[in-house]
Tab-separated table of C-alpha atoms in Angstrom:
chain	number	residue	atom	x	y	z
A	1	MET	CA	-7.266	22.444	13.884
A	2	GLU	CA	-10.216	23.971	12.101
A	3	ASP	CA	-13.049	22.838	9.750
A	4	LYS	CA	-11.998	22.351	6.158
A	5	ASN	CA	-14.046	23.096	3.247
A	6	ILE	CA	-13.815	20.036	0.711
A	7	ILE	CA	-15.196	20.148	-3.011
A	8	ALA	CA	-15.661	16.886	-5.019
A	9	ILE	CA	-16.587	16.606	-8.723
A	10	GLU	CA	-18.002	13.312	-10.203
A	11	ILE	CA	-18.399	13.053	-13.926
A	12	GLY	CA	-20.735	10.321	-15.106
A	13	SER	CA	-22.209	9.421	-18.372
A	14	SER	CA	-25.438	11.323	-17.934
A	15	LYS	CA	-24.530	14.179	-15.459
A	16	VAL	CA	-21.628	16.325	-13.871
A	17	LYS	CA	-22.045	16.431	-10.201
A	18	GLY	CA	-20.323	18.762	-7.607
A	19	ALA	CA	-20.598	18.710	-3.770
A	20	ILE	CA	-19.236	20.632	-0.853
A	21	GLY	CA	-18.854	19.658	2.715
A	22	THR	CA	-17.225	20.766	6.016
A	23	TYR	CA	-15.149	18.202	7.507
A	24	SER	CA	-14.496	18.731	11.195
A	25	PRO	CA	-11.366	17.570	13.236
A	26	SER	CA	-13.694	14.959	15.060
A	27	GLY	CA	-14.219	13.115	11.562
A	28	VAL	CA	-17.681	14.509	10.611
A	29	LEU	CA	-18.512	15.393	7.255
A	30	THR	CA	-21.503	18.019	6.779
A	31	VAL	CA	-22.511	18.226	3.293
A	32	GLN	CA	-23.471	21.932	2.368
A	33	ALA	CA	-24.716	21.614	-1.084
A	34	VAL	CA	-24.904	19.323	-4.212
A	35	GLU	CA	-25.124	20.738	-7.767
A	36	GLU	CA	-25.499	18.934	-11.131
A	37	GLU	CA	-25.551	19.557	-14.741
A	38	GLN	CA	-27.102	17.260	-17.591
A	39	LEU	CA	-24.703	15.792	-20.068
A	40	LEU	CA	-25.410	14.833	-23.689
A	41	ASP	CA	-22.836	12.864	-25.619
A	42	TRP	CA	-19.671	14.455	-24.381
A	43	VAL	CA	-18.818	11.638	-21.891
A	44	ARG	CA	-18.978	8.126	-23.250
A	45	TYR	CA	-18.978	4.908	-21.011
A	46	GLY	CA	-17.866	7.259	-17.991
A	47	ALA	CA	-14.776	8.647	-20.052
A	48	VAL	CA	-14.562	12.406	-20.905
A	49	SER	CA	-14.588	12.476	-24.799
A	50	ASN	CA	-15.261	16.378	-25.414
A	51	VAL	CA	-12.832	18.168	-22.936
A	52	GLU	CA	-14.357	21.688	-23.968
A	53	GLU	CA	-17.997	21.071	-23.579
A	54	VAL	CA	-17.483	19.214	-20.237
A	55	ALA	CA	-15.352	21.858	-18.990
A	56	ALA	CA	-18.101	24.548	-19.724
A	57	LEU	CA	-20.756	22.497	-17.704
A	58	THR	CA	-18.201	21.691	-14.867
A	59	ASN	CA	-17.341	25.594	-14.745
A	60	ARG	CA	-21.103	26.157	-13.959
A	61	ILE	CA	-21.024	24.080	-11.036
A	62	ILE	CA	-17.992	25.666	-9.745
A	63	ARG	CA	-19.631	29.115	-10.098
A	64	LYS	CA	-22.730	27.830	-8.259
A	65	ILE	CA	-20.650	26.472	-5.357
A	66	GLU	CA	-18.828	29.840	-5.366
A	67	ASN	CA	-21.886	31.708	-5.194
A	68	ARG	CA	-22.777	29.976	-1.823
A	69	VAL	CA	-19.526	30.686	-0.438
A	70	ALA	CA	-18.719	34.139	-1.750
A	71	PRO	CA	-16.379	36.213	-1.365
A	72	ARG	CA	-14.389	32.741	-1.222
A	73	LYS	CA	-13.224	31.111	-4.357
A	74	VAL	CA	-12.711	27.418	-5.412
A	75	ASP	CA	-8.954	26.716	-6.180
A	76	THR	CA	-8.729	22.842	-5.124
A	77	ILE	CA	-11.021	20.022	-6.212
A	78	TYR	CA	-10.955	16.162	-5.653
A	79	VAL	CA	-12.007	14.368	-8.632
A	80	ALA	CA	-13.925	10.998	-8.862
A	81	MET	CA	-12.479	8.248	-11.328
A	82	GLY	CA	-14.409	5.676	-13.045
A	83	GLY	CA	-15.594	4.344	-16.353
A	84	ARG	CA	-15.404	1.657	-18.965
A	85	SER	CA	-11.724	1.000	-18.713
A	86	PHE	CA	-11.352	0.753	-14.948
A	87	CYS	CA	-10.571	-2.901	-13.862
A	88	SER	CA	-8.340	-4.726	-11.138
A	89	VAL	CA	-5.088	-6.632	-12.023
A	90	PRO	CA	-3.957	-9.121	-9.538
A	91	ARG	CA	-0.585	-8.601	-8.114
A	92	GLU	CA	1.448	-10.587	-5.401
A	93	VAL	CA	4.615	-9.592	-3.532
A	94	GLN	CA	6.468	-10.749	-0.547
A	95	ARG	CA	9.402	-10.088	1.768
A	96	GLU	CA	11.673	-12.419	3.457
A	97	LEU	CA	12.658	-11.028	6.725
A	98	ALA	CA	16.206	-11.549	8.401
A	99	ASP	CA	14.813	-13.326	11.483
A	100	GLU	CA	11.408	-13.810	13.148
A	101	MET	CA	9.872	-10.599	13.794
A	102	GLU	CA	6.975	-8.429	14.533
A	103	ILE	CA	5.089	-7.239	11.186
A	104	THR	CA	5.013	-3.530	11.463
A	105	GLU	CA	3.255	-0.785	9.504
A	106	SER	CA	6.308	0.049	7.614
A	107	ILE	CA	6.696	-3.452	6.455
A	108	ILE	CA	3.135	-3.288	5.033
A	109	GLU	CA	3.815	-0.100	3.380
A	110	ARG	CA	6.873	-1.354	1.959
A	111	LEU	CA	4.782	-4.224	0.274
A	112	ILE	CA	2.180	-1.790	-1.048
A	113	LYS	CA	5.187	0.311	-2.602
A	114	ASP	CA	6.434	-2.765	-4.275
A	115	ALA	CA	3.155	-3.834	-5.759
A	116	ALA	CA	2.773	-0.314	-6.966
A	117	VAL	CA	5.580	-0.876	-9.575
A	118	SER	CA	3.892	-0.978	-12.985
A	119	GLN	CA	4.143	-3.825	-14.994
A	120	TYR	CA	1.570	-2.681	-17.262
A	121	PRO	CA	2.987	0.232	-19.466
A	122	ASP	CA	-0.467	0.679	-21.215
A	123	ARG	CA	-2.360	1.145	-18.035
A	124	GLU	CA	-2.586	4.047	-15.434
A	125	MET	CA	-2.226	2.564	-11.935
A	126	LEU	CA	-4.375	4.512	-9.551
A	127	ALA	CA	-4.587	2.337	-6.369
A	128	VAL	CA	-3.212	-0.659	-4.701
A	129	ILE	CA	-5.930	-2.402	-2.747
A	130	PRO	CA	-4.570	-5.471	-0.663
A	131	ARG	CA	-6.913	-8.439	-0.531
A	132	GLU	CA	-4.953	-11.078	1.206
A	133	PHE	CA	-2.044	-11.266	3.597
A	134	ILE	CA	-0.191	-14.584	4.378
A	135	VAL	CA	2.341	-14.812	7.390
A	136	ASP	CA	4.286	-18.170	7.350
A	137	LYS	CA	1.790	-19.697	5.175
A	138	THR	CA	-1.020	-18.642	7.504
A	139	ARG	CA	-3.646	-16.294	6.071
A	140	VAL	CA	-4.620	-13.253	8.450
A	141	GLU	CA	-6.755	-10.500	7.944
A	142	HIS	CA	-4.855	-8.022	9.962
A	143	PRO	CA	-1.109	-8.782	9.605
A	144	LYS	CA	-0.141	-5.799	11.720
A	145	GLY	CA	1.461	-7.105	15.170
A	146	THR	CA	1.642	-10.800	14.118
A	147	VAL	CA	5.169	-12.439	14.154
A	148	GLY	CA	7.017	-14.389	11.446
A	149	ARG	CA	9.681	-14.491	8.892
A	150	ASN	CA	7.882	-14.228	5.514
A	151	ILE	CA	4.839	-12.135	4.728
A	152	ARG	CA	3.148	-12.432	1.289
A	153	MET	CA	0.555	-9.995	0.011
A	154	SER	CA	-1.927	-10.517	-2.633
A	155	ALA	CA	-3.241	-7.155	-3.960
A	156	ASN	CA	-5.530	-5.716	-6.750
A	157	LEU	CA	-4.224	-2.985	-8.794
A	158	ILE	CA	-6.853	-0.573	-9.866
A	159	THR	CA	-5.929	0.568	-13.567
A	160	CYS	CA	-7.485	2.501	-16.295
A	161	ARG	CA	-6.505	3.785	-19.771
A	162	PRO	CA	-3.868	6.627	-19.307
A	163	GLN	CA	-6.164	8.771	-21.776
A	164	THR	CA	-8.971	8.708	-19.170
A	165	LYS	CA	-6.786	10.458	-16.641
A	166	ARG	CA	-5.122	12.982	-19.201
A	167	ASN	CA	-8.432	14.183	-20.308
A	168	LEU	CA	-9.498	15.017	-16.806
A	169	ASP	CA	-6.018	16.720	-16.095
A	170	ARG	CA	-6.585	18.829	-19.272
A	171	LEU	CA	-10.033	19.528	-18.043
A	172	PHE	CA	-9.312	20.834	-14.750
A	173	THR	CA	-5.925	22.097	-14.753
A	174	GLU	CA	-5.634	23.680	-18.455
A	175	LYS	CA	-9.200	24.635	-18.872
A	176	LEU	CA	-10.402	25.643	-15.505
A	177	LYS	CA	-7.100	26.382	-13.871
A	178	LEU	CA	-7.778	24.461	-10.765
A	179	ARG	CA	-5.559	22.374	-8.690
A	180	ILE	CA	-6.237	18.673	-8.282
A	181	GLY	CA	-5.938	17.797	-4.788
A	182	GLY	CA	-6.403	13.950	-5.576
A	183	TYR	CA	-8.325	11.272	-7.302
A	184	GLU	CA	-10.737	8.966	-5.705
A	185	VAL	CA	-11.943	5.665	-7.154
A	186	ARG	CA	-15.618	5.925	-7.329
A	187	GLN	CA	-16.424	2.459	-6.883
A	188	ILE	CA	-13.919	2.055	-4.095
A	189	ALA	CA	-15.616	4.846	-2.410
A	190	LEU	CA	-18.938	3.510	-2.800
A	191	GLY	CA	-18.114	0.358	-1.363
A	192	ASP	CA	-16.816	1.986	1.751
A	193	MET	CA	-19.827	3.989	1.943
A	194	VAL	CA	-22.792	1.557	1.395
A	195	LEU	CA	-21.466	-1.846	2.460
A	196	SER	CA	-20.947	-2.827	6.099
A	197	SER	CA	-17.875	-4.350	7.450
A	198	ASP	CA	-19.934	-7.645	8.205
A	199	GLU	CA	-21.108	-7.808	4.540
A	200	LYS	CA	-17.355	-7.332	3.352
A	201	ARG	CA	-16.213	-10.210	5.499
A	202	LEU	CA	-18.855	-12.531	4.720
A	203	GLY	CA	-18.841	-12.112	0.975
A	204	CYS	CA	-21.039	-9.662	-1.223
A	205	MET	CA	-21.203	-8.075	-4.769
A	206	LEU	CA	-21.638	-4.263	-5.058
A	207	VAL	CA	-23.254	-3.475	-8.400
A	208	ASP	CA	-23.232	0.144	-9.728
A	209	PHE	CA	-25.952	0.183	-12.484
A	210	GLY	CA	-25.334	3.480	-14.209
A	211	ALA	CA	-26.245	5.067	-17.643
A	212	GLU	CA	-23.654	3.741	-19.846
A	213	THR	CA	-21.467	1.491	-17.602
A	214	THR	CA	-22.093	-1.288	-14.941
A	215	THR	CA	-19.340	-1.814	-12.375
A	216	VAL	CA	-19.152	-4.905	-10.287
A	217	SER	CA	-16.862	-5.268	-7.323
A	218	ILE	CA	-16.782	-8.287	-5.039
A	219	TYR	CA	-15.586	-8.301	-1.501
A	220	LYS	CA	-14.744	-11.373	0.633
A	221	HIS	CA	-12.567	-11.580	3.838
A	222	GLY	CA	-13.052	-7.994	4.335
A	223	HIS	CA	-11.069	-6.807	1.427
A	224	LEU	CA	-11.855	-6.280	-2.354
A	225	GLN	CA	-11.411	-9.246	-4.479
A	226	TYR	CA	-12.337	-8.396	-7.964
A	227	LEU	CA	-13.475	-5.141	-9.754
A	228	ALA	CA	-14.661	-4.918	-13.584
A	229	THR	CA	-16.494	-2.341	-15.646
A	230	LEU	CA	-18.956	-3.569	-18.214
A	231	PRO	CA	-19.658	-1.396	-21.066
A	232	MET	CA	-23.435	-1.346	-20.707
A	233	GLY	CA	-25.942	0.277	-18.904
A	234	SER	CA	-29.544	1.653	-18.658
A	235	ARG	CA	-29.172	3.984	-21.591
A	236	ASN	CA	-28.520	0.987	-23.991
A	237	ILE	CA	-31.927	0.093	-23.057
A	238	THR	CA	-33.307	3.639	-24.027
A	239	ARG	CA	-31.213	3.455	-27.490
A	240	ASP	CA	-32.944	0.210	-28.124
A	241	ILE	CA	-36.458	1.674	-27.874
A	242	THR	CA	-35.478	4.481	-30.193
A	243	LYS	CA	-35.541	1.870	-32.997
A	244	LEU	CA	-39.346	1.989	-32.616
A	245	ASN	CA	-38.922	5.560	-34.139
A	246	TYR	CA	-39.011	7.526	-30.794
A	247	LEU	CA	-36.780	10.204	-29.763
A	248	GLU	CA	-34.488	9.496	-27.021
A	249	GLU	CA	-36.383	11.554	-24.577
A	250	GLN	CA	-39.542	9.850	-25.356
A	251	ALA	CA	-37.892	6.387	-25.090
A	252	GLU	CA	-36.531	7.138	-21.695
A	253	GLU	CA	-39.896	8.003	-20.432
A	254	LEU	CA	-41.372	4.868	-21.891
A	255	LYS	CA	-38.527	2.799	-20.541
A	256	ARG	CA	-39.308	4.288	-16.852
A	257	THR	CA	-43.041	4.199	-16.754
A	258	MET	CA	-43.932	1.063	-19.102
A	259	GLY	CA	-40.919	-0.976	-19.134
A	260	ASN	CA	-40.464	-4.224	-16.825
A	261	ALA	CA	-37.299	-6.158	-16.723
A	262	SER	CA	-39.352	-9.225	-15.776
A	263	GLY	CA	-40.337	-9.631	-19.347
A	264	THR	CA	-44.238	-9.292	-18.273
A	265	PRO	CA	-45.423	-5.922	-19.957
A	266	ASN	CA	-47.288	-3.513	-17.625
A	267	ALA	CA	-50.966	-3.249	-18.231
A	268	GLN	CA	-51.249	-0.279	-20.173
A	269	PRO	CA	-54.202	1.353	-22.227
A	270	ALA	CA	-53.733	1.583	-26.191
A	271	MET	CA	-52.850	5.090	-26.252
A	272	GLY	CA	-51.148	7.139	-29.103
A	273	GLY	CA	-50.315	4.097	-31.230
A	274	ILE	CA	-47.719	3.045	-28.714
A	275	ASP	CA	-47.002	-0.688	-28.834
A	276	TYR	CA	-46.373	-1.437	-25.232
A	277	SER	CA	-45.373	-5.135	-25.980
A	278	ALA	CA	-42.682	-4.029	-28.266
A	279	VAL	CA	-41.158	-1.569	-25.852
A	280	ASN	CA	-41.138	-4.108	-23.211
A	281	ASN	CA	-39.459	-6.717	-25.515
A	282	PHE	CA	-36.440	-4.459	-25.901
A	283	VAL	CA	-36.427	-3.729	-22.031
A	284	SER	CA	-36.620	-7.327	-20.992
A	285	HIS	CA	-33.899	-8.485	-23.596
A	286	ARG	CA	-31.486	-5.936	-22.778
A	287	CYS	CA	-31.974	-6.468	-19.105
A	288	GLY	CA	-31.246	-10.065	-19.624
A	289	GLU	CA	-27.991	-9.293	-21.169
A	290	ILE	CA	-26.846	-7.125	-18.546
A	291	ILE	CA	-27.735	-9.499	-15.689
A	292	ALA	CA	-25.985	-12.388	-17.428
A	293	ASN	CA	-22.802	-10.311	-17.543
A	294	ILE	CA	-23.219	-9.375	-13.804
A	295	LYS	CA	-23.626	-13.077	-12.923
A	296	GLU	CA	-20.495	-14.013	-15.101
A	297	GLN	CA	-18.210	-11.643	-13.008
A	298	ILE	CA	-18.712	-14.111	-9.953
A	299	LYS	CA	-17.188	-16.918	-12.019
A	300	LEU	CA	-14.376	-14.770	-13.424
A	301	ALA	CA	-13.676	-13.673	-9.838
A	302	GLY	CA	-13.238	-17.316	-8.951
A	303	LEU	CA	-16.240	-17.632	-6.799
A	304	THR	CA	-19.746	-19.060	-6.636
A	305	PRO	CA	-22.954	-17.413	-5.483
A	306	ALA	CA	-22.562	-19.575	-2.370
A	307	ASP	CA	-19.287	-17.736	-1.441
A	308	LEU	CA	-20.957	-14.577	-1.306
A	309	PRO	CA	-23.779	-14.939	1.550
A	310	ALA	CA	-24.206	-11.340	2.243
A	311	GLY	CA	-25.518	-11.179	-1.342
A	312	ILE	CA	-25.912	-8.168	-3.858
A	313	VAL	CA	-25.991	-4.456	-2.921
A	314	ILE	CA	-27.109	-2.483	-5.918
A	315	VAL	CA	-26.800	1.370	-6.672
A	316	GLY	CA	-27.388	3.627	-9.600
A	317	ARG	CA	-30.298	5.014	-11.254
A	318	GLY	CA	-30.526	2.131	-13.487
A	319	ALA	CA	-31.714	0.038	-10.525
A	320	LEU	CA	-34.900	1.836	-10.324
A	321	LEU	CA	-36.091	0.140	-13.483
A	322	THR	CA	-39.212	-2.187	-12.687
A	323	GLY	CA	-38.551	-5.713	-12.020
A	324	PHE	CA	-34.729	-5.389	-12.458
A	325	ASN	CA	-33.773	-6.096	-9.000
A	326	GLU	CA	-36.046	-9.043	-8.635
A	327	ARG	CA	-34.934	-10.598	-11.990
A	328	LEU	CA	-31.236	-10.164	-10.774
A	329	ALA	CA	-31.781	-11.958	-7.526
A	330	THR	CA	-33.562	-14.898	-9.508
A	331	VAL	CA	-30.872	-15.432	-12.098
A	332	THR	CA	-28.037	-15.139	-9.591
A	333	THR	CA	-29.821	-17.005	-6.789
A	334	MET	CA	-28.598	-14.459	-4.345
A	335	LYS	CA	-30.298	-12.135	-1.910
A	336	ILE	CA	-30.288	-8.358	-2.995
A	337	ARG	CA	-30.626	-5.055	-1.370
A	338	THR	CA	-30.505	-1.283	-2.520
A	339	GLY	CA	-27.445	0.390	-1.359
A	340	SER	CA	-28.102	3.518	0.824
A	341	ILE	CA	-26.057	6.033	2.729
A	342	SER	CA	-26.320	5.411	6.568
A	343	ASN	CA	-22.811	6.477	7.802
A	344	PRO	CA	-23.287	8.274	11.133
A	345	ASN	CA	-20.095	10.547	10.342
A	346	LEU	CA	-21.905	11.964	7.251
A	347	ARG	CA	-24.580	14.756	7.682
A	348	ILE	CA	-26.541	16.584	5.163
A	349	ALA	CA	-27.328	20.217	5.818
A	350	ASP	CA	-29.707	20.761	3.214
A	351	SER	CA	-33.048	18.554	3.104
A	352	ARG	CA	-33.354	19.105	-0.615
A	353	ILE	CA	-30.372	16.866	-1.128
A	354	SER	CA	-31.451	13.245	-1.942
A	355	PRO	CA	-28.617	10.693	-0.638
A	356	ALA	CA	-29.903	8.101	-3.007
A	357	ASP	CA	-29.533	10.192	-6.003
A	358	ALA	CA	-26.139	11.752	-4.935
A	359	ALA	CA	-24.626	8.746	-3.403
A	360	ASP	CA	-21.776	8.449	-5.739
A	361	VAL	CA	-20.489	12.248	-5.433
A	362	LEU	CA	-21.197	12.005	-1.684
A	363	ALA	CA	-18.964	8.668	-1.351
A	364	VAL	CA	-16.033	10.516	-3.152
A	365	LEU	CA	-16.463	13.485	-1.141
A	366	PHE	CA	-16.159	11.253	2.186
A	367	GLN	CA	-13.543	9.390	0.982
A	368	ALA	CA	-11.442	12.322	0.127
A	369	ALA	CA	-12.129	13.799	3.490
A	370	ARG	CA	-10.875	10.636	5.119
A	371	HIS	CA	-7.675	10.602	3.222
A	372	GLY	CA	-6.716	13.940	4.303
A	373	ALA	CA	-8.147	16.396	1.737
A	374	GLU	CA	-6.881	19.963	1.973
A	375	GLU	CA	-8.853	23.359	2.133
A	376	CYS	CA	-10.464	23.743	-1.109
A	377	LEU	CA	-11.191	27.298	-0.897
A	378	SER	CA	-9.275	30.602	-0.657
A	379	THR	CA	-10.090	34.234	0.043
A	380	PRO	CA	-9.239	36.498	-2.678
A	381	GLN	CA	-6.511	39.055	-1.674
A	382	THR	CA	-7.883	42.815	-1.707
A	383	GLU	CA	-5.301	45.258	-2.649
A	384	GLN	CA	-4.879	47.760	0.354
A	385	ILE	CA	-3.011	51.090	-0.225
A	386	THR	CA	-0.589	51.724	2.909
A	387	GLU	CA	0.850	55.065	3.768
A	388	LYS	CA	4.606	54.867	4.189
A	389	PRO	CA	5.735	55.716	7.485
A	390	VAL	CA	6.779	59.321	7.976
A	391	ASP	CA	10.261	59.913	9.202
A	392	GLU	CA	9.585	61.864	12.545
A	393	LYS	CA	13.146	63.317	12.455
A	394	VAL	CA	12.832	67.256	13.287
A	395	VAL	CA	13.736	69.218	10.099
A	396	GLU	CA	14.652	72.964	10.594
A	397	VAL	CA	13.015	74.955	7.916
A	398	GLU	CA	14.570	78.376	6.939
A	399	GLU	CA	11.901	81.004	7.104
A	400	ILE	CA	11.124	82.626	3.890
A	401	LYS	CA	10.133	86.173	3.874
A	402	PRO	CA	7.368	86.900	1.382
A	403	VAL	CA	8.396	88.894	-1.641
A	404	VAL	CA	6.391	92.108	-2.167
A	405	THR	CA	5.785	93.191	-5.567
A	406	VAL	CA	5.172	97.024	-5.879
A	407	GLU	CA	3.586	97.918	-8.937
A	408	THR	CA	4.794	101.368	-10.337
A	409	GLU	CA	1.823	103.370	-11.452
A	410	THR	CA	2.235	105.584	-14.491
A	411	ARG	CA	0.841	108.862	-13.740
A	412	ARG	CA	-1.017	110.830	-16.313
A	413	PRO	CA	-0.284	114.699	-16.510
A	414	LYS	CA	-2.585	116.609	-14.474
A	415	LYS	CA	-5.150	118.743	-16.589
A	416	PRO	CA	-4.721	122.728	-16.096
A	417	SER	CA	-7.592	124.323	-14.415
A	418	TRP	CA	-9.589	126.975	-16.041
A	419	LEU	CA	-8.014	129.894	-14.509
A	420	GLU	CA	-4.595	128.619	-15.505
A	421	ARG	CA	-5.754	128.139	-18.880
A	422	MET	CA	-7.093	131.877	-18.999
A	423	LYS	CA	-3.775	133.004	-17.879
A	424	THR	CA	-2.005	131.130	-20.413
A	425	ALA	CA	-4.230	132.326	-23.059
A	426	VAL	CA	-3.723	136.103	-21.925
A	427	ALA	CA	0.023	135.731	-21.796
A	428	ASN	CA	0.092	134.194	-25.341
A	429	ALA	CA	-1.927	137.099	-26.656
A	430	MET	CA	0.253	139.697	-25.099
A	431	THR	CA	3.254	137.879	-26.341
A	432	GLU	CA	1.896	137.887	-29.884
A	433	THR	CA	0.994	141.722	-29.734
A	434	ASP	CA	4.479	142.431	-28.603
A	435	ASP	CA	5.938	140.451	-31.598
A	436	ASP	CA	3.611	142.212	-33.890
A	437	ASP	CA	4.798	145.676	-32.773
A	438	GLU	CA	8.349	144.585	-33.051
A	439	SER	CA	7.717	143.637	-36.677
A	440	ASP	CA	6.077	147.083	-37.348
A	441	LEU	CA	8.893	149.084	-35.947
A	442	LYS	CA	11.328	147.102	-38.197
A	443	ASP	CA	9.296	147.744	-41.197
A	444	ASP	CA	9.074	151.712	-40.435
A	445	GLU	CA	12.901	151.810	-40.308
């Protein structure tokens, strides 16, 4: 087996990111490069709304990656899925066995296949995530190898609006002429990357605080129990501040430098007529709304903060806002930490790559590699002119004698010499004299 080059693309609400890595047969992914392009309003709440514009930006990322690996070309990519319409739908399936027998991998695969049969025609089913197995009325974390006559599986179906996936298909296959090797749910990939197995077993909540969406996933007993996407993020705070007659770029800068989610304004000198109290009112009130909705997801999952002793793990650039994490911990009465990538099988070859900023696309890249991603690069075939083999049979060739062309020279009459001309003149004179004498004799007669 050889190393495989794998490429992942993640389209968020504020950026398009692309990453390329080399996956070895030993299971180690070495990230070679991460490229990104800023977005405007062509992606809303994590879903592509303008296919043409996003395709142009994505194409620039593909070209940058190809410049690094020339002369090879990108022909396959793995795509991150996320956005406003993503959520989990509970589903239960069970099988009665003919007799008491060992639960095998094929039985579990059959349960997952049964659960994947869509009961929601208006939803696109992306993944089946088991959350609980019960064998003969006993809950087991790992059913393979147990013995029983009945097995029941509770699962979460990860779904989204069909339009979300259709737009991505148009973008990559129709506009960019690339093959989609597979889709990876970004929130699931992040959970596998930044959460430890102990946190998943004890119970924890992963919060991805993005630009226009906040995705919450809750784990317990080692499995995903709940997933929901809130249509609000850090850009909502920025747009609130624009109501104070600031451009969005200025509002973003004020939010990052002056805003405090706790409600206590940062001490700032009165400069340029900026009302820092008014700015911070928008920041604190919107943060309070987002935090209240995050806390509500615990109740909707049928749990309490006490059921999640491992606390909250938060990722996303929105979590960099001053005071946000502290206020989230206070409101939920849960401990909180910032998620980071610390997988020993993920290595970064370029020191300029920030794992915190690129956590989402790196998680998707690693997830695709683990799921058996194919080689994403191809070498262009160069046209070679090959001579046809010459038949080595001996051919007798008749000797051809050269044709000699003899030119016939047209000879000019030779000029008489001076002596010949004198002889001719004398002869002519004598002939004329004889003629005259004969004429005189005739006249005398």
